[in-house]
Amino acid sequence: MRAALLLLLVSLIGTVLSSSPASAQSPLPSYGEDRRGTSGFQFLKVAVDPRTAALGESVVSHADDVTALLHNPALIARAGDVEGALTFTNYYVDTQLYWAGGLYRLGPYTLGLSIQAFDSGELVERTEVSGPNGTGRTFRLVDLGVGLTVSQALTDLFSYGVTVKYARESVLDVVTQAALLDLGVAYSVGETGVRLGVAIRNFGLDGRPSGEVSYLDLQNGEPVTVTGDEFARVTPPTTFLLGVSYDLLRGLSALGLTGPAGPQHDFRVSGQLTNPNDDTERFNLGLEYTWNRVLTLRGGYQLGIEEATLPSFGLGVRAPGYDGVRLDYGFNRLDRLGAVHRVGFLVSFD
């Protein structure tokens, strides 16, 4: 009963906060297209692990390994006793994202640590008048997110989790920092194969810029310095996630329509509603087939993203005879921006 009430409470909180009208005094107003691209810390929204990207980002209910630190902290309570993962994303226009995470089970709790970084590479400084082709100087954008997570399984069916996160963006000599929270709950509907997940990601107060930037005033030819206090605060990209997944073979076995579900085949379908505070809602779909716990094929699609006209796909391979090691690959493409490739390595110890 407590599990059901907590699941309902988090769902209601997320729905109210992420769908408040523009006139409401809410910390998480949702203006749909009117607020598209208005939040900062955008690197926190990118799916940096291959499995999630391949499944159309529909994993809030069933990311049962260390990568759940990215999506729903409640799910790490269902992972192994010790897990670690590294991922690399070759992102658009020659930028890169890196992510590393680990978890450790300590009594009734599971503790997690994750680090995410975005690197723009060297960029050429350009000015409108004196240096349209470059001033001879370069700069680099490096963004960082660090999260500490605690999760607990209250029953075999229900778990919850909380992540405290530090986020940092830097542009030239201006640095913006913020403290954020991820909240999540997960619930399995008995032996039916149906699983529910609810999460609120990147919830917190606006980031405060610090530092200063100097430029040349073209009207009087004098240098001007702008300090961080004069910059607008940066809103975090808060997102509400509500998802469901269904282990098809396990569900059919529970209904008596097939024999006992065995380890040789596993097939899962998933759906997820994603409601960000700086864009319109979208619906995510995913399919995942696993053969003999060795080879996994994945596919997904995101409804509501204009450039995503093709489905995403990917695969996972485990070491034969030892499924505690997994290699993952994920691919997706946007029409005008091009393709994104992700690779990941995961190790698990029970």
XYZ file of C-alpha atoms in Angstrom:
350
model
C 0.000 0.000 0.000
C 2.811 2.415 0.887
C 4.532 1.645 -2.401
C 1.418 2.418 -4.437
C 0.838 5.678 -2.551
C 4.434 6.823 -3.060
C 4.277 5.984 -6.759
C 1.063 7.988 -7.085
C 2.521 10.911 -5.128
C 5.635 11.234 -7.291
C 3.490 10.967 -10.432
C 1.190 13.752 -9.262
C 4.086 15.999 -8.256
C 5.782 15.547 -11.610
C 2.577 16.106 -13.555
C 1.692 19.299 -11.673
C 5.182 20.789 -11.798
C 5.846 20.031 -15.444
C 2.454 21.035 -16.836
C 1.641 24.241 -14.950
C 0.262 27.076 -17.094
C 2.406 30.089 -17.813
C 0.462 32.231 -15.382
C 0.948 29.898 -12.441
C 3.672 30.617 -9.896
C 5.386 27.256 -10.270
C 9.120 26.494 -10.250
C 8.635 24.279 -13.305
C 6.367 26.073 -15.784
C 5.808 24.318 -19.101
C 5.200 26.539 -22.106
C 5.769 23.929 -24.773
C 7.106 25.457 -27.960
C 7.203 28.945 -26.395
C 10.000 27.768 -24.070
C 11.880 25.604 -26.567
C 15.615 25.857 -25.933
C 15.296 28.296 -23.007
C 16.950 26.183 -20.290
C 20.648 25.661 -19.722
C 22.759 22.625 -18.822
C 21.558 20.969 -22.022
C 24.237 18.283 -21.847
C 22.289 16.731 -18.954
C 19.439 15.905 -21.349
C 21.524 13.896 -23.792
C 21.219 10.101 -23.648
C 24.878 9.196 -23.229
C 24.562 5.410 -22.864
C 24.102 3.215 -25.966
C 21.264 1.061 -24.612
C 19.048 4.027 -23.796
C 19.662 5.707 -27.145
C 18.957 2.487 -29.066
C 15.655 2.007 -27.211
C 14.397 5.465 -28.110
C 15.126 6.658 -24.540
C 12.217 4.597 -23.164
C 14.007 3.079 -20.146
C 12.637 4.853 -17.060
C 10.825 1.663 -16.013
C 13.478 -0.984 -16.782
C 17.059 0.339 -16.746
C 18.157 -2.394 -14.353
C 21.881 -1.720 -14.308
C 24.274 1.064 -13.377
C 23.057 3.237 -16.282
C 19.843 3.748 -14.287
C 21.821 6.484 -12.513
C 21.094 8.573 -15.608
C 17.356 7.950 -15.844
C 15.697 6.622 -12.684
C 17.717 6.302 -9.459
C 15.162 3.855 -8.047
C 16.262 1.156 -10.488
C 19.829 0.751 -9.228
C 18.347 -1.164 -6.272
C 17.607 -3.962 -8.793
C 21.117 -4.055 -10.260
C 24.062 -6.209 -9.203
C 25.910 -5.830 -5.908
C 28.785 -4.016 -7.636
C 28.609 -2.484 -11.116
C 30.576 -0.022 -13.186
C 30.235 1.399 -16.687
C 32.002 3.717 -19.114
C 30.377 5.260 -22.193
C 31.502 7.503 -25.031
C 29.258 9.486 -27.389
C 30.540 10.992 -30.627
C 27.995 13.781 -30.741
C 27.022 16.365 -33.343
C 29.554 18.753 -34.985
C 32.592 16.942 -33.595
C 31.676 17.301 -29.924
C 31.981 14.454 -27.413
C 30.262 13.297 -24.247
C 31.755 11.002 -21.638
C 30.041 9.228 -18.771
C 31.254 6.968 -15.968
C 29.159 5.442 -13.223
C 29.431 2.910 -10.443
C 27.235 1.433 -7.734
C 27.748 -0.588 -4.578
C 25.171 -2.412 -2.450
C 25.551 -1.620 1.245
C 23.040 -3.465 3.403
C 19.495 -2.461 2.439
C 20.733 0.473 0.348
C 22.451 0.803 -3.007
C 24.845 3.722 -3.404
C 25.867 5.208 -6.744
C 28.306 7.732 -8.168
C 28.217 9.131 -11.711
C 30.255 11.692 -13.652
C 29.187 13.172 -16.984
C 31.201 15.559 -19.151
C 30.690 17.423 -22.419
C 33.676 18.622 -24.472
C 33.222 20.944 -27.445
C 36.804 20.659 -28.646
C 38.774 23.727 -29.706
C 36.552 26.506 -31.091
C 37.742 29.559 -33.018
C 36.885 32.935 -31.533
C 35.205 35.189 -34.090
C 33.972 38.772 -33.886
C 31.492 40.516 -36.152
C 33.731 43.320 -37.402
C 37.400 42.854 -36.523
C 37.625 39.103 -36.811
C 34.820 37.419 -38.804
C 37.306 34.767 -39.938
C 38.861 34.366 -36.514
C 40.793 36.526 -34.066
C 43.634 34.055 -33.679
C 42.367 32.908 -30.293
C 40.532 29.689 -29.467
C 38.368 28.591 -26.565
C 36.733 25.411 -25.296
C 33.381 24.556 -23.693
C 33.630 21.940 -20.957
C 30.502 21.053 -18.966
C 30.432 18.731 -15.973
C 27.792 16.889 -13.961
C 28.462 14.813 -10.827
C 25.774 12.837 -9.014
C 25.552 10.901 -5.724
C 22.670 8.421 -5.521
C 21.001 6.345 -2.816
C 18.305 3.789 -3.563
C 16.358 1.233 -1.537
C 14.062 -1.652 -2.421
C 11.245 -1.568 0.141
C 9.834 -4.826 -1.233
C 10.621 -7.227 -4.066
C 8.292 -5.137 -6.198
C 8.916 -1.521 -5.194
C 12.001 0.701 -4.951
C 12.797 4.383 -4.719
C 15.898 6.500 -5.259
C 17.294 10.016 -4.921
C 20.260 11.630 -6.669
C 21.959 14.831 -5.513
C 23.687 16.390 -8.498
C 26.187 19.163 -9.128
C 26.111 20.744 -12.595
C 28.632 23.159 -14.084
C 28.753 24.998 -17.423
C 31.616 27.172 -18.621
C 31.858 29.591 -21.540
C 35.113 31.551 -21.771
C 35.596 32.961 -18.259
C 31.952 32.663 -17.222
C 30.999 29.671 -15.064
C 27.438 28.682 -14.121
C 26.802 26.218 -11.308
C 23.676 24.594 -9.882
C 22.629 21.958 -7.351
C 19.965 19.589 -8.707
C 17.925 16.558 -7.666
C 16.726 13.423 -9.447
C 13.801 11.557 -7.843
C 12.465 8.185 -8.948
C 10.260 5.245 -8.044
C 9.827 1.857 -9.740
C 7.136 -0.786 -9.325
C 6.682 -4.289 -10.727
C 3.133 -5.579 -11.071
C 3.673 -9.004 -9.539
C 4.708 -11.732 -11.982
C 2.776 -10.241 -14.874
C 5.896 -8.852 -16.571
C 4.525 -5.291 -16.326
C 6.778 -2.665 -14.773
C 6.178 1.018 -14.057
C 8.676 3.807 -13.549
C 8.334 7.483 -12.648
C 11.187 9.981 -12.382
C 11.803 13.713 -12.128
C 15.247 14.670 -13.424
C 17.313 17.833 -12.967
C 14.973 19.514 -10.507
C 16.443 22.524 -8.728
C 16.949 26.258 -8.527
C 18.341 28.374 -11.343
C 22.101 28.398 -11.840
C 24.076 31.537 -10.976
C 26.728 32.719 -13.482
C 30.050 34.045 -12.167
C 33.131 35.530 -13.808
C 33.398 38.241 -16.432
C 33.629 38.809 -20.185
C 35.250 41.753 -21.993
C 34.463 42.990 -25.497
C 35.009 46.064 -27.663
C 32.157 48.582 -27.891
C 31.952 49.351 -31.632
C 30.272 52.745 -31.087
C 33.019 54.391 -29.038
C 35.867 51.921 -29.521
C 36.308 51.325 -25.790
C 36.491 47.952 -24.041
C 33.498 46.890 -21.937
C 33.519 44.322 -19.149
C 30.380 42.435 -18.134
C 30.381 40.577 -14.808
C 28.464 37.450 -13.891
C 25.973 39.421 -11.786
C 24.710 41.070 -14.979
C 23.976 37.766 -16.756
C 20.566 36.136 -16.544
C 20.222 33.091 -14.340
C 20.167 29.708 -16.066
C 17.125 27.444 -15.681
C 17.875 23.714 -15.306
C 16.286 21.306 -17.852
C 13.797 19.657 -15.508
C 12.072 16.648 -17.077
C 9.218 14.423 -15.905
C 9.320 10.797 -17.080
C 6.530 8.240 -16.869
C 7.103 4.815 -18.395
C 5.851 1.244 -18.612
C 7.501 -1.895 -19.930
C 6.265 -5.422 -20.528
C 8.360 -8.597 -20.523
C 6.284 -10.381 -23.110
C 7.420 -13.982 -22.608
C 7.292 -13.738 -18.827
C 3.820 -12.232 -19.004
C 2.514 -14.933 -21.324
C 3.989 -17.588 -19.049
C 2.289 -16.032 -16.012
C -1.028 -16.152 -17.892
C -0.499 -19.840 -18.694
C -0.410 -19.175 -22.426
C 3.106 -20.576 -22.820
C 5.412 -22.835 -20.892
C 7.763 -21.545 -18.186
C 9.791 -18.562 -19.343
C 13.389 -19.658 -19.821
C 16.702 -17.803 -20.166
C 17.169 -18.534 -23.870
C 14.761 -15.883 -25.158
C 13.583 -12.601 -23.678
C 11.496 -9.955 -25.409
C 10.521 -6.611 -23.915
C 8.437 -3.696 -25.178
C 8.482 -0.282 -23.533
C 6.802 3.090 -23.768
C 7.542 6.365 -22.049
C 6.051 9.852 -21.790
C 8.770 12.517 -21.604
C 7.661 15.984 -20.512
C 10.483 18.579 -20.364
C 10.071 22.092 -19.013
C 11.696 23.614 -22.110
C 10.019 21.793 -24.985
C 6.895 19.970 -26.051
C 6.066 16.500 -24.780
C 7.193 13.430 -26.676
C 6.463 9.724 -26.550
C 9.216 7.129 -26.668
C 8.944 3.517 -27.839
C 11.430 0.673 -27.497
C 11.852 -3.021 -28.381
C 14.521 -5.309 -26.942
C 15.190 -8.966 -27.752
C 17.809 -11.024 -25.898
C 19.039 -14.459 -26.943
C 20.589 -16.742 -24.348
C 21.782 -13.704 -22.304
C 24.564 -13.284 -24.865
C 23.203 -11.155 -27.719
C 20.674 -8.334 -27.393
C 19.084 -6.473 -30.311
C 17.399 -3.131 -29.695
C 15.290 -0.638 -31.583
C 13.326 2.480 -30.719
C 11.581 5.595 -31.934
C 10.780 9.019 -30.493
C 7.488 10.630 -31.441
C 7.473 14.410 -31.233
C 10.986 15.133 -32.542
C 10.720 16.586 -36.033
C 14.227 15.611 -37.161
C 13.965 12.009 -35.903
C 12.495 10.448 -39.027
C 14.400 7.171 -38.674
C 14.275 4.703 -35.766
C 17.263 4.236 -33.507
C 18.889 0.848 -33.092
C 21.736 -0.908 -31.327
C 22.999 -4.132 -29.812
C 24.626 -5.536 -26.722
C 27.045 -8.458 -26.456
C 27.958 -10.328 -23.282
C 30.943 -12.594 -22.751
C 29.855 -16.247 -23.343
C 29.712 -18.096 -20.043
C 30.031 -14.889 -18.031
C 27.250 -12.362 -18.425
C 28.817 -9.877 -16.025
C 30.638 -8.146 -18.899
C 28.713 -6.329 -21.632
C 29.617 -4.242 -24.651
C 26.943 -1.941 -26.091
C 26.514 0.084 -29.254
C 23.769 2.584 -30.053
C 22.934 4.602 -33.176
C 20.471 7.361 -33.935
C 20.219 10.042 -36.585
C 18.599 13.439 -37.021
C 17.977 14.621 -40.579
C 20.031 17.814 -40.692
C 22.465 17.176 -37.852
C 23.489 13.685 -38.904
C 24.314 10.461 -37.080
C 25.380 9.844 -33.486
C 27.362 6.788 -32.428
C 27.629 5.596 -28.825
C 29.681 2.809 -27.296
C 29.704 1.514 -23.744
C 31.374 -1.047 -21.501
C 29.673 -2.471 -18.379
C 30.957 -4.825 -15.664
C 28.715 -6.382 -12.994
C 29.451 -8.517 -9.921
C 26.673 -10.191 -7.934
